Short mmCIF file of C-alpha atoms in Angstrom, two decimals:
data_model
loop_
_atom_site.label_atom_id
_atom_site.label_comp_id
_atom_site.label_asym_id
_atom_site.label_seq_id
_atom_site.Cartn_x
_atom_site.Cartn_y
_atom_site.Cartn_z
CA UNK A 57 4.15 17.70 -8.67
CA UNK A 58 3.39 16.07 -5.56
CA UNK A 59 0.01 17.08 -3.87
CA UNK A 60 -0.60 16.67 -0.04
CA UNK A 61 -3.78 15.40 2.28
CA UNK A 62 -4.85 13.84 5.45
CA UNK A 63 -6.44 10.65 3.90
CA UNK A 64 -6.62 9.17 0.17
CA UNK A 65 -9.67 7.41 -0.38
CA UNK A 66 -8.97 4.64 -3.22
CA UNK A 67 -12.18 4.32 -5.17
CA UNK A 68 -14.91 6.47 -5.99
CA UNK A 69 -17.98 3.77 -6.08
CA UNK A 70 -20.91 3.43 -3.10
CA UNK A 71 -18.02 2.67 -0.47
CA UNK A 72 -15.47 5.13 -1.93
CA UNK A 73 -18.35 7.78 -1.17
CA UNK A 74 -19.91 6.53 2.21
CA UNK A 75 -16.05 6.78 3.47
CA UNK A 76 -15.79 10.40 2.12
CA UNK A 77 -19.32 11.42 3.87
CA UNK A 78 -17.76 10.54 6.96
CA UNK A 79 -14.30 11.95 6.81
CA UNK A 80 -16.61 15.20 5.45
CA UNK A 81 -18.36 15.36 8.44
CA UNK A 82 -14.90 14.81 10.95
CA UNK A 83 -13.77 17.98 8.91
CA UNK A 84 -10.57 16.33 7.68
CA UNK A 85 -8.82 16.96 4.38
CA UNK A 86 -9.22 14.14 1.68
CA UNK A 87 -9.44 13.21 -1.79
CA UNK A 88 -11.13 10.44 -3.22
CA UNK A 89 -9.11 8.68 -6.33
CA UNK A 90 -11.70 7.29 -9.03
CA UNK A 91 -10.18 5.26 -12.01
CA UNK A 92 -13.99 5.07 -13.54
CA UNK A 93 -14.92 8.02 -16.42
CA UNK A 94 -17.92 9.21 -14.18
CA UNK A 95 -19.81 8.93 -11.07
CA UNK A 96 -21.75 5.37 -10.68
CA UNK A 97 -18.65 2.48 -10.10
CA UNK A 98 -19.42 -0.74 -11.82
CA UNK A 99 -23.07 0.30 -11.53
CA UNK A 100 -22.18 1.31 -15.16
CA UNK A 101 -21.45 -1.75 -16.16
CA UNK A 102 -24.06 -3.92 -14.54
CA UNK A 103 -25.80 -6.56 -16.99
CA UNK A 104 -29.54 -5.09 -18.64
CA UNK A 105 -31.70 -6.56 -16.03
CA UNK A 106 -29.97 -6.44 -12.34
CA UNK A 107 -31.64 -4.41 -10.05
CA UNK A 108 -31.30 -3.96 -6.03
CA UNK A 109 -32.96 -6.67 -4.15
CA UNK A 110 -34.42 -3.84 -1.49
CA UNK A 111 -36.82 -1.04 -1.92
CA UNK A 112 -34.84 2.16 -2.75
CA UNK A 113 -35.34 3.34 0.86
CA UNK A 114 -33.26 0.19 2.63
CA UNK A 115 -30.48 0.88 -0.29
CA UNK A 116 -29.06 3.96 0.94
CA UNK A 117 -25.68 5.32 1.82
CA UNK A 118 -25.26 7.55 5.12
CA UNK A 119 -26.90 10.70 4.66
CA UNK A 120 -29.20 10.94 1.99
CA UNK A 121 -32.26 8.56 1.45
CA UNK A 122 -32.36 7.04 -2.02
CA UNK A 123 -35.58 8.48 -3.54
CA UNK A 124 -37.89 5.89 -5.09
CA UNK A 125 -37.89 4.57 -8.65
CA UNK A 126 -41.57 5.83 -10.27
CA UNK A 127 -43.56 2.74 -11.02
CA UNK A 128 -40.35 -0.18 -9.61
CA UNK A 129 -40.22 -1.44 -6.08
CA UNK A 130 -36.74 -2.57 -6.79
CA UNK A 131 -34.40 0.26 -8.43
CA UNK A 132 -32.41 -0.07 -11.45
CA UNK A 133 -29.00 0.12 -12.50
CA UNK A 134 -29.61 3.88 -13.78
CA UNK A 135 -31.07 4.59 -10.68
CA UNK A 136 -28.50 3.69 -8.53
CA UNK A 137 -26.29 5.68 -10.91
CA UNK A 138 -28.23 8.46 -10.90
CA UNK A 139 -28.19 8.42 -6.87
CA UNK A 140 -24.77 8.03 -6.40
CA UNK A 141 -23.72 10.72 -8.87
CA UNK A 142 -26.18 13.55 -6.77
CA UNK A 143 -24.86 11.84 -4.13
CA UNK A 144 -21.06 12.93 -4.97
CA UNK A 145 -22.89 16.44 -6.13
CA UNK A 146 -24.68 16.96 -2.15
CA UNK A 147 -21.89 16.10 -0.44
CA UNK A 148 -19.17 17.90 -2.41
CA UNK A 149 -17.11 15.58 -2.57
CA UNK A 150 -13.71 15.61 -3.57
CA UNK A 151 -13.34 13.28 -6.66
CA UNK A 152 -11.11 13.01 -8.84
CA UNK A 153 -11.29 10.99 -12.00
CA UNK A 154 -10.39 9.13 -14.13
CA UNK A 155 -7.03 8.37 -11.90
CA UNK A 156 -5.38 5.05 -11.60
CA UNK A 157 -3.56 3.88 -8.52
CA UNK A 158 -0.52 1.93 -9.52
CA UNK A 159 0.90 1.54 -5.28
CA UNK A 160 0.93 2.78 -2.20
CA UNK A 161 4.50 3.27 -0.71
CA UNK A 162 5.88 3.91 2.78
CA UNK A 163 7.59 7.60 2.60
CA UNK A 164 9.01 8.67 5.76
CA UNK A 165 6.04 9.22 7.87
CA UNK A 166 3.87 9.52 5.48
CA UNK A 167 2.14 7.15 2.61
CA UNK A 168 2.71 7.87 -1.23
CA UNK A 169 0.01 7.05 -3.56
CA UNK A 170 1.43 6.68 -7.15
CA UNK A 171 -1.18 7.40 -9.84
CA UNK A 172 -1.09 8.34 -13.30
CA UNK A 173 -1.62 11.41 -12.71
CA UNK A 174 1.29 12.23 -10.50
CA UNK A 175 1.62 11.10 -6.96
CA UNK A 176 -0.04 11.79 -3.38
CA UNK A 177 1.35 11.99 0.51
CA UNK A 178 -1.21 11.29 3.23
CA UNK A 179 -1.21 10.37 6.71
CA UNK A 180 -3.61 7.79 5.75
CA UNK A 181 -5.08 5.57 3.16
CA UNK A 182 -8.59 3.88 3.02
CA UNK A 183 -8.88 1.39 0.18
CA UNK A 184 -12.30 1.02 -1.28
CA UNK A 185 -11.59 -0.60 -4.31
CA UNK A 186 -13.89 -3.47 -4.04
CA UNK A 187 -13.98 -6.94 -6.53
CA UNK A 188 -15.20 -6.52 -9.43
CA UNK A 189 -12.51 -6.19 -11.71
CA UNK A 190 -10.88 -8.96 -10.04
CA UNK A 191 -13.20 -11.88 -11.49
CA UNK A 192 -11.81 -15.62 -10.97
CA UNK A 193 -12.26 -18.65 -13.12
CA UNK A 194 -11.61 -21.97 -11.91
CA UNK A 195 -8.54 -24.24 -13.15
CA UNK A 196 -10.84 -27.00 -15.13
CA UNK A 197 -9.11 -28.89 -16.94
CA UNK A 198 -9.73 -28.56 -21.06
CA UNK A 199 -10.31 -24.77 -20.43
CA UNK A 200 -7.28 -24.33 -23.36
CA UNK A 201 -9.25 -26.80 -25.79
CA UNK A 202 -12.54 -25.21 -25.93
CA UNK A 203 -13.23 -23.86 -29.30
CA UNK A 204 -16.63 -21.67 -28.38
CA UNK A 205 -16.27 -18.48 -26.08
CA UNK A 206 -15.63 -18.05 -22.75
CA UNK A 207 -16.68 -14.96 -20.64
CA UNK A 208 -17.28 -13.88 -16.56
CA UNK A 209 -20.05 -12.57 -15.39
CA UNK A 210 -18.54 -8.90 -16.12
CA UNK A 211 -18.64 -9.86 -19.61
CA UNK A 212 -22.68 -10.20 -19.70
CA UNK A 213 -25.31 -7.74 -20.67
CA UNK A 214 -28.71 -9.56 -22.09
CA UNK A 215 -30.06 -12.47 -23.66
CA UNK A 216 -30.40 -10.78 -26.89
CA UNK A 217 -26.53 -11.33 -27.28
CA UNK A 218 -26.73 -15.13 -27.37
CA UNK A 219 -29.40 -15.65 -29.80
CA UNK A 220 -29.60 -19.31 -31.38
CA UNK A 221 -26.54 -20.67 -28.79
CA UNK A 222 -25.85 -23.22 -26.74
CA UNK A 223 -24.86 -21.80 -23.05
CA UNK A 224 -23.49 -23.29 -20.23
CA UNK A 225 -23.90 -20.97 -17.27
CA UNK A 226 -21.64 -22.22 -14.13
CA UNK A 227 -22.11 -21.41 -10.42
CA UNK A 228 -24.78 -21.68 -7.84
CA UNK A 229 -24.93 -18.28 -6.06
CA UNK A 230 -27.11 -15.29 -7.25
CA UNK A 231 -25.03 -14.27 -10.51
CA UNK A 232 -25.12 -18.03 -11.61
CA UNK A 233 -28.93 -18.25 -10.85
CA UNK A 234 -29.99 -14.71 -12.19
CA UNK A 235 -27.93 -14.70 -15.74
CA UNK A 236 -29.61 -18.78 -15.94
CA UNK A 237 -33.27 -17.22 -15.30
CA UNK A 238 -32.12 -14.21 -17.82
CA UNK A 239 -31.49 -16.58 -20.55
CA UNK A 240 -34.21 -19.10 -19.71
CA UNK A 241 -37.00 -16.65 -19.53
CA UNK A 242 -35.93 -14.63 -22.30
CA UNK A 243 -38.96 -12.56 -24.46
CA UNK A 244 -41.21 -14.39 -21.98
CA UNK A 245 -43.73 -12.34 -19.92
CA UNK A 246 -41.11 -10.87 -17.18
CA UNK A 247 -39.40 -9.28 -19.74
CA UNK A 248 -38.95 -6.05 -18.04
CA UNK A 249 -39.38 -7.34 -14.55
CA UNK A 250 -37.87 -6.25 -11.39
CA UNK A 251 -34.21 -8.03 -10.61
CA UNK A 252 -32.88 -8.28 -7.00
CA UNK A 253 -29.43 -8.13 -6.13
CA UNK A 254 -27.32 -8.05 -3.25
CA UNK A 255 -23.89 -5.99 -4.62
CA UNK A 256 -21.02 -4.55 -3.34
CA UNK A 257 -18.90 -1.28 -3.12
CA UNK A 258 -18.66 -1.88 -7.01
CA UNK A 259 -21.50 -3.51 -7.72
CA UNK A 260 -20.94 -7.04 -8.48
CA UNK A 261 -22.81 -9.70 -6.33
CA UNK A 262 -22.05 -9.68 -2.65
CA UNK A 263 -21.98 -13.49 -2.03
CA UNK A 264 -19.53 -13.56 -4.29
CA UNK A 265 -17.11 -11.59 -2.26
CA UNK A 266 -14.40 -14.26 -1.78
CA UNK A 267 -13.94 -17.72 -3.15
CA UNK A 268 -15.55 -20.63 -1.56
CA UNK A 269 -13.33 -23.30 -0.27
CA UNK A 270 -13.90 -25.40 -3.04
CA UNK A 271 -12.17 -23.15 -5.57
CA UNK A 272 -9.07 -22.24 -3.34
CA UNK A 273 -6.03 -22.34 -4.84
CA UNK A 274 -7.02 -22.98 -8.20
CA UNK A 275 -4.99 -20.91 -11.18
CA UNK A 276 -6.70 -18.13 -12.47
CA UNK A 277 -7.69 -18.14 -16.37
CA UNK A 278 -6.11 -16.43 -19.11
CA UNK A 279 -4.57 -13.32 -17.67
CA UNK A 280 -4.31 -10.50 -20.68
CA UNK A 281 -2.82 -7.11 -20.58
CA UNK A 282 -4.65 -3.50 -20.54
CA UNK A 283 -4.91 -3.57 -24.17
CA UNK A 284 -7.04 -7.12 -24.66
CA UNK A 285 -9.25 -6.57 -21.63
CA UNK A 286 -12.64 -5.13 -22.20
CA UNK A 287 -12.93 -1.48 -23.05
CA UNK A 288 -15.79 -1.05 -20.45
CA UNK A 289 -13.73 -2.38 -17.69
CA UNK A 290 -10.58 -0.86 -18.29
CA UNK A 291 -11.68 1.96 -15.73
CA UNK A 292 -11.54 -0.60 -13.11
CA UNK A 293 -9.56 0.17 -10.38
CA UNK A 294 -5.97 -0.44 -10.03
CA UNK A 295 -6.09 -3.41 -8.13
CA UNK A 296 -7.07 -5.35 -11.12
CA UNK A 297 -3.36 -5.80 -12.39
CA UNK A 298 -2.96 -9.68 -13.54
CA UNK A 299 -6.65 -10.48 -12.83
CA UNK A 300 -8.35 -13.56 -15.34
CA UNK A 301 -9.91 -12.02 -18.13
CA UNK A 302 -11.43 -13.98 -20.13
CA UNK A 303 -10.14 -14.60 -24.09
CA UNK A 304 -13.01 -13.41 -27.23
CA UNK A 305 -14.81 -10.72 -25.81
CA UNK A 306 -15.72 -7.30 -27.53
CA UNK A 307 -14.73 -3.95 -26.37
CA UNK A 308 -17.89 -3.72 -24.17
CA UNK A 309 -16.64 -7.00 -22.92
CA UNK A 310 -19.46 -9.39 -24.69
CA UNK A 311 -18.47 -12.27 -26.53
CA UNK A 312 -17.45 -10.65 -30.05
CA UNK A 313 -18.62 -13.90 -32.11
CA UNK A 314 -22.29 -13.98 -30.51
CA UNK A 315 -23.63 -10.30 -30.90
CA UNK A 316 -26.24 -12.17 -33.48
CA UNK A 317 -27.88 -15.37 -33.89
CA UNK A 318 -25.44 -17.34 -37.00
CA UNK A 319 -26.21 -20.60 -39.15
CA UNK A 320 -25.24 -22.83 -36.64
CA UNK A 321 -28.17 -22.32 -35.17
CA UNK A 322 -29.64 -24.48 -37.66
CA UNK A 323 -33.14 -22.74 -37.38
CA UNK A 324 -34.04 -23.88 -34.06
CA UNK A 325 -37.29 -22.10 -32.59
CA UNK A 326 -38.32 -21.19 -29.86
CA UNK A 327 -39.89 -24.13 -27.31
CA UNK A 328 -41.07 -24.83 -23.85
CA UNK A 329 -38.02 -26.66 -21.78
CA UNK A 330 -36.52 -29.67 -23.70
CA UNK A 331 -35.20 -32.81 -22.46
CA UNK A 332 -35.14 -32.41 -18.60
CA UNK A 333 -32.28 -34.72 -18.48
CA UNK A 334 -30.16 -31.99 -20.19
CA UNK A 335 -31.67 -28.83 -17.38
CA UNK A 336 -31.89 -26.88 -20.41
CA UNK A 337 -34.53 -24.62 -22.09
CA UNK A 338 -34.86 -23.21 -25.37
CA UNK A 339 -36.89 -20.32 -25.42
CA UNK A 340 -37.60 -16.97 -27.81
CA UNK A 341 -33.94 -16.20 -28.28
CA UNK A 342 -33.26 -19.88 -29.32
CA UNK A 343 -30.97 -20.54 -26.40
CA UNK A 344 -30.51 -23.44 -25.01
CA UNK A 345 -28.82 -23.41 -21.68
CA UNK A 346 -27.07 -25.73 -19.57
CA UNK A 347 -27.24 -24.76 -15.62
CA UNK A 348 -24.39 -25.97 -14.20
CA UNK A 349 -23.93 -26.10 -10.43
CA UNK A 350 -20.74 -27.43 -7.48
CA UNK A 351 -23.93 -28.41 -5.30
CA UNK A 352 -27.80 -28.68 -5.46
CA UNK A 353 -28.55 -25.02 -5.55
CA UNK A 354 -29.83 -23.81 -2.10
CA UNK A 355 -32.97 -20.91 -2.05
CA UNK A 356 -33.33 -18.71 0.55
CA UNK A 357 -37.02 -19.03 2.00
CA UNK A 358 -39.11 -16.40 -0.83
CA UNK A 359 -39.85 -13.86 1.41
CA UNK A 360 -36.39 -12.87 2.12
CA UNK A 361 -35.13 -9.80 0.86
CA UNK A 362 -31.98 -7.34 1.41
CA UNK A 363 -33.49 -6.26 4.92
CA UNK A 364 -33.63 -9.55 6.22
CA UNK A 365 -30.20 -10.41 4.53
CA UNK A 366 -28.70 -6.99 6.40
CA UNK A 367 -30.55 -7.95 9.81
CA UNK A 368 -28.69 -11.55 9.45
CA UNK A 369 -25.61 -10.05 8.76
CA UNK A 370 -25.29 -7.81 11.56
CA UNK A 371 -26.35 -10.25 13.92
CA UNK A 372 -23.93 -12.61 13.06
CA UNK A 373 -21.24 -9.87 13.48
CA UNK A 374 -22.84 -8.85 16.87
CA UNK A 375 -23.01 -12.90 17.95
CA UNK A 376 -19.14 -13.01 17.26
CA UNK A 377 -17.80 -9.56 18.62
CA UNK A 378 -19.19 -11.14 22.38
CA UNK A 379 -17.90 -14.58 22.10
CA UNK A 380 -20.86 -16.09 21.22
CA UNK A 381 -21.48 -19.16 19.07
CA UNK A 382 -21.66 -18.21 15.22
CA UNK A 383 -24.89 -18.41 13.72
CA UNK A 384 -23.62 -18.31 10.01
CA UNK A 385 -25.19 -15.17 8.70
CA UNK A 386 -26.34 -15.07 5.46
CA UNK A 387 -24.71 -18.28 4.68
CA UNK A 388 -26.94 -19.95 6.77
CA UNK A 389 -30.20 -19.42 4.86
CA UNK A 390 -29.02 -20.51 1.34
CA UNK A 391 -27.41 -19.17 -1.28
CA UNK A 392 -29.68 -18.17 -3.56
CA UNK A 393 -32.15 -15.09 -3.02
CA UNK A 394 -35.51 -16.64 -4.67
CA UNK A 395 -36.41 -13.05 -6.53
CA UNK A 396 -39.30 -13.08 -8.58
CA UNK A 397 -37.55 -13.81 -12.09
CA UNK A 398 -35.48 -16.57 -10.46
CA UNK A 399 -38.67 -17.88 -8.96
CA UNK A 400 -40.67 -17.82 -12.05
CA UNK A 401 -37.78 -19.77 -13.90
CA UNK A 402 -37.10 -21.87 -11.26
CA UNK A 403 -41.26 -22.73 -10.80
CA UNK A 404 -41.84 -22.99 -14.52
CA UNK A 405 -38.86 -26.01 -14.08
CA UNK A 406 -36.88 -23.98 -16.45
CA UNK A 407 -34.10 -23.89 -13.88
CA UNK A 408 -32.95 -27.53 -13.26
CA UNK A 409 -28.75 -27.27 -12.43
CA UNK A 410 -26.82 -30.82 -13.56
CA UNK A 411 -23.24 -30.95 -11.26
CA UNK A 412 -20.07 -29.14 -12.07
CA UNK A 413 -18.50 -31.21 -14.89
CA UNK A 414 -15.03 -32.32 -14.93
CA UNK A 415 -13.43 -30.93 -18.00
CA UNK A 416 -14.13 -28.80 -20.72
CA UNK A 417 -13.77 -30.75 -24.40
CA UNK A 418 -13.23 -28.89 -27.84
CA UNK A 419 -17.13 -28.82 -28.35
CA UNK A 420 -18.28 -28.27 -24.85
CA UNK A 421 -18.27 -29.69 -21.85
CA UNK A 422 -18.15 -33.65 -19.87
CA UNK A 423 -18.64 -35.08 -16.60
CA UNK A 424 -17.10 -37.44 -14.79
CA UNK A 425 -19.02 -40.74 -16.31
CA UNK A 426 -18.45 -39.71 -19.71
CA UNK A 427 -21.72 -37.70 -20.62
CA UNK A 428 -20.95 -35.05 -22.55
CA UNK A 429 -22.73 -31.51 -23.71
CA UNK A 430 -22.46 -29.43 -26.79
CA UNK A 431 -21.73 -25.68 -25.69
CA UNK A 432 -21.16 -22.71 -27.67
CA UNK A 433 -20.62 -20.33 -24.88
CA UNK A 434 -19.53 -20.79 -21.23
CA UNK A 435 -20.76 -18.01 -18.96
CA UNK A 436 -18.08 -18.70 -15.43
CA UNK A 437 -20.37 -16.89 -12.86
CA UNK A 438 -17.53 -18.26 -10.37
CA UNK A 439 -16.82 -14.91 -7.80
CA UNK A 440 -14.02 -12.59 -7.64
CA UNK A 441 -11.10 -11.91 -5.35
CA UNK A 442 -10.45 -8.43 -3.97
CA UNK A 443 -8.81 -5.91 -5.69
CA UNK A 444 -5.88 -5.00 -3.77
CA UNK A 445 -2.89 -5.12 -6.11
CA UNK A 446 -1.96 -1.36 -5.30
CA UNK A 447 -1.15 -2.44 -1.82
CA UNK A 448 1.25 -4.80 -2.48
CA UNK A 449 4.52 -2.47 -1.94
CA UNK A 450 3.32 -2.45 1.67
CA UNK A 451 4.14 -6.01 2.15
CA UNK A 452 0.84 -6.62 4.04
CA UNK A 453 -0.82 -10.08 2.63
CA UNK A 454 -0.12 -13.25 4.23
CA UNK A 455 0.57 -16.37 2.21
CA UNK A 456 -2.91 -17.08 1.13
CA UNK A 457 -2.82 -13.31 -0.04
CA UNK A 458 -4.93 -12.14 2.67
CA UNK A 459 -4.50 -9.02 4.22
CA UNK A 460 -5.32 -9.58 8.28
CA UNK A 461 -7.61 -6.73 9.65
CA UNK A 462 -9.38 -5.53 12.66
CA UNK A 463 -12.67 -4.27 11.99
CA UNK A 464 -11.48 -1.98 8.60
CA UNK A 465 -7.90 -1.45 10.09
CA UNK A 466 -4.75 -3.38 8.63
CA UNK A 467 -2.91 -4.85 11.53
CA UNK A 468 0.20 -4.41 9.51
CA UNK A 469 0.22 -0.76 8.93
CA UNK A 470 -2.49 0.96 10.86
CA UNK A 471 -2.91 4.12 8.46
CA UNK A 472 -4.57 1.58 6.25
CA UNK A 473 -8.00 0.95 6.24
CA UNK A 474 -10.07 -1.49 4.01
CA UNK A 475 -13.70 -0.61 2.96
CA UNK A 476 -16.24 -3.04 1.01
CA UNK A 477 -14.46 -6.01 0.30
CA UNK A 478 -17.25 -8.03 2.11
CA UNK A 479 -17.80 -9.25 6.38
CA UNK A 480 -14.24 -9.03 6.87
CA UNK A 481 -14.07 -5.35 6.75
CA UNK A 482 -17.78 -4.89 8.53
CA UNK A 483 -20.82 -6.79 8.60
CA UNK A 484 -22.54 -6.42 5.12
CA UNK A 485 -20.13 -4.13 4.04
CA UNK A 486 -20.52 -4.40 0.46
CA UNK A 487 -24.12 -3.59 -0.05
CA UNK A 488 -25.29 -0.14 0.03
CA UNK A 489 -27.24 -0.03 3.33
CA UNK A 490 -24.45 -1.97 4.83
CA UNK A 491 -21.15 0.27 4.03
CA UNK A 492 -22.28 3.14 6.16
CA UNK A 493 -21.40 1.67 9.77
CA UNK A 494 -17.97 0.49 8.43
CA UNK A 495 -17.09 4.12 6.52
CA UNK A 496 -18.12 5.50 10.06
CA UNK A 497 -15.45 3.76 12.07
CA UNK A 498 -12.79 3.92 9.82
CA UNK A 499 -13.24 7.53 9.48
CA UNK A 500 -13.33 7.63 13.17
CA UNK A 501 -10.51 5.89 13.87
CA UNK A 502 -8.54 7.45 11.36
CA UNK A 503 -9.19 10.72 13.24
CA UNK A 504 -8.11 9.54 16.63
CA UNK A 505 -4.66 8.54 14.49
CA UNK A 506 -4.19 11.42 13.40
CA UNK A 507 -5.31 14.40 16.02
#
């Protein structure tokens, strides 16, 4: 049976729900189309230690203040869950879950959402589907010939996990420099301390919201069907179809040969950092990681947190909407937010990066004059690309696979608005604090279409 509404929101994470606050308040008629089991996005799946990079009170959605965590500055993953789901519960929102979006179709006047569980008309579509199912691995050459495992960052949950390994961790933003500082300081005394993040509609890290220059047009790595990609992430949305998963992981997406330390760990113990030459550490857990970088990794100045981050952000986007010069944004303080773990690792000299290498060998990894590394594991903390395979019957991407916007609105099909998917659909749109301006004007203008 086909069901009828004003607007379809696609995803039912932070933007997903600051988009149906809004359309709420305009008193239009909408549903919101979830793929995930329960309130909370890929909040549910964030790694054991990430946490916001703001106090609770600058990481809210429109409305409703986030409360505070009792006894963290910096809220949890279970927090943020735990928010968002009484968020839904306030606001009455009209979610429906789990539902996968396989297209959305011209029909006449209208727009037809196909979903498994029977299809939608609307007068207009907002696509909130974010990035994080959509995780990209660069084309290095070898990546076929390595015999350890190879996972994302979507794939990673603790330390614990790669007990007695040797890891190479790869990329320089906050993912890269976090999961390094996870594994370096592992059982060491900020076990338990307080993460910072910057995330977006879906939770995965907002500077990794499209691919830097230096990885464009590479091939993506290992595409597998429904039934080989992890369990935990099958709920992502539908946008995900073909994305790189990554080969040997478990059904909550780990690598399934590393839940526990083996033999060929040959005993090792637990040290301070070992031969600096190498920029790895061997702590507690007996790993011994390799931080692998494309450039010298760049801090931002330790006092900044999400505020300031959201403050840049906007300006930037102010600066450009009146013609004047760009001042970079974010970009143009680093690209690393120095929060206290990766401070403490980075301090303690625990976090020295070596350059990208140029292939990957059957034993690990080698650069360009021949040096090579032993690796067991290679973690690709390398970004994501949006999500926005259910658009395609709209013919809307340009030949870089870009969709070309104004503000939130498509310029190809104007009943289509995009939500989340980083500062081309609004200025720090894919953090928390940041999605509510965006969700505002698209559910304005979508009103002004349609009265």
């Amino acid at each position: 049976m086909t069901r009828r509404t004003d607007v379809v929101v696609i995803g039912g994470g932070q933007s997903g729900l600051a988009a149906g606050y809004h359309l709420r308040r305009l008193g239009l008629d909408f549903v919101i189309l979830d793929a995930g089991p329960s309130p909370g996005g890929a909040w549910l799946r964030a790694w054991d230690s990430l946490r916001l990079f703001s106090p609770a009170a600058y990481s809210s959605l429109p409305g409703r203040l986030m409360p505070p965590q009792p006894g963290e500055t910096y809220p949890g993953a279970a927090h943020v869950v735990a928010y968002l789901s009484a968020y839904e519960e306030r606001y009455d929102l009209p979610v429906h879950r789990p539902v996968r979006v396989s297209g959305v179709h011209h029909d006449g006047a209208l727009l037809r959402v196909e979903t498994d569980a029977g299809p939608w008309l609307a007068r207009a579509v907002i696509s909130a589907t974010g990035t994080w199912s959509r995780p990209f691995v660069p084309a290095v050459p070898g990546r076929d010939e390595f015999g350890g495992t190879q996972l994302h960052t979507v794939g990673y949950e603790n330390a614990a996990a790669f007990a007695g390994k040797r890891v190479t961790v790869v990329g320089g933003g906050n993912s890269g420099a976090q999961i390094a500082a996870d594994l370096a300081m592992a059982d060491s005394e900020s076990a338990g301390r307080p993460w910072l993040h910057s995330v977006d509609a879906d939770g995965r890290p907002a500077d990794l919201a499209t691919a830097d220059s230096e990885s464009a047009g590479r091939r993506s790595l290992h595409p597998v069907d429904a039934d080989r990609r992890p369990a935990k992430l099958a709920t992502a949305d539908s946008g995900s179809a073909g994305r790189p998963w990554l080969d040997r992981v478990d059904a909550d997406g780990r690598p399934a040969d590393i839940a526990t330390a083996d033999s060929e760990s040959d005993g090792r113990q637990s040290t301070h950092p070992v031969d600096a030459d190498r920029s790895s550490a061997a702590l507690a857990y007996g790993v011994e990681l390799t931080w692998v970088t494309l450039r010298e990794p760049r801090y931002l100045p330790d006092d900044i947190d999400g505020r300031a981050l959201f403050d840049h952000a906007t300006a930037r986007r102010r600066a450009l909407d009146e013609g004047r010069a760009d001042t970079g944004g974010v970009a143009s303080l680093g690209d690393i937010v120095a929060v206290p773990p990766v401070r403490a690792a980075r301090d303690a000299g625990l976090l020295k990066a070596r350059p990208m290498f140029a292939r990957l060998t059957r034993t690990g990894v080698e650069w360009a004059d021949g040096t090579r590394a032993d690796a067991d594991v290679i973690i690709w903390c390398t970004g994501f690309r949006p999500a926005l395979a259910h658009l395609a019957p709209l013919g809307l991407r340009d030949r870089r696979g870009h969709i070309a916007t104004t503000g939130t609105q498509a310029l190809g099909e104007p009943r289509v608005h995009l939500l989340g998917y980083g500062d081309w659909t609004g200025p720090a749109s894919a953090t928390l604090i940041g999605v509510g301006r965006p969700a505002r004007e698209a559910a304005r203008s979508i009103a002004r279409l349609l009265d």
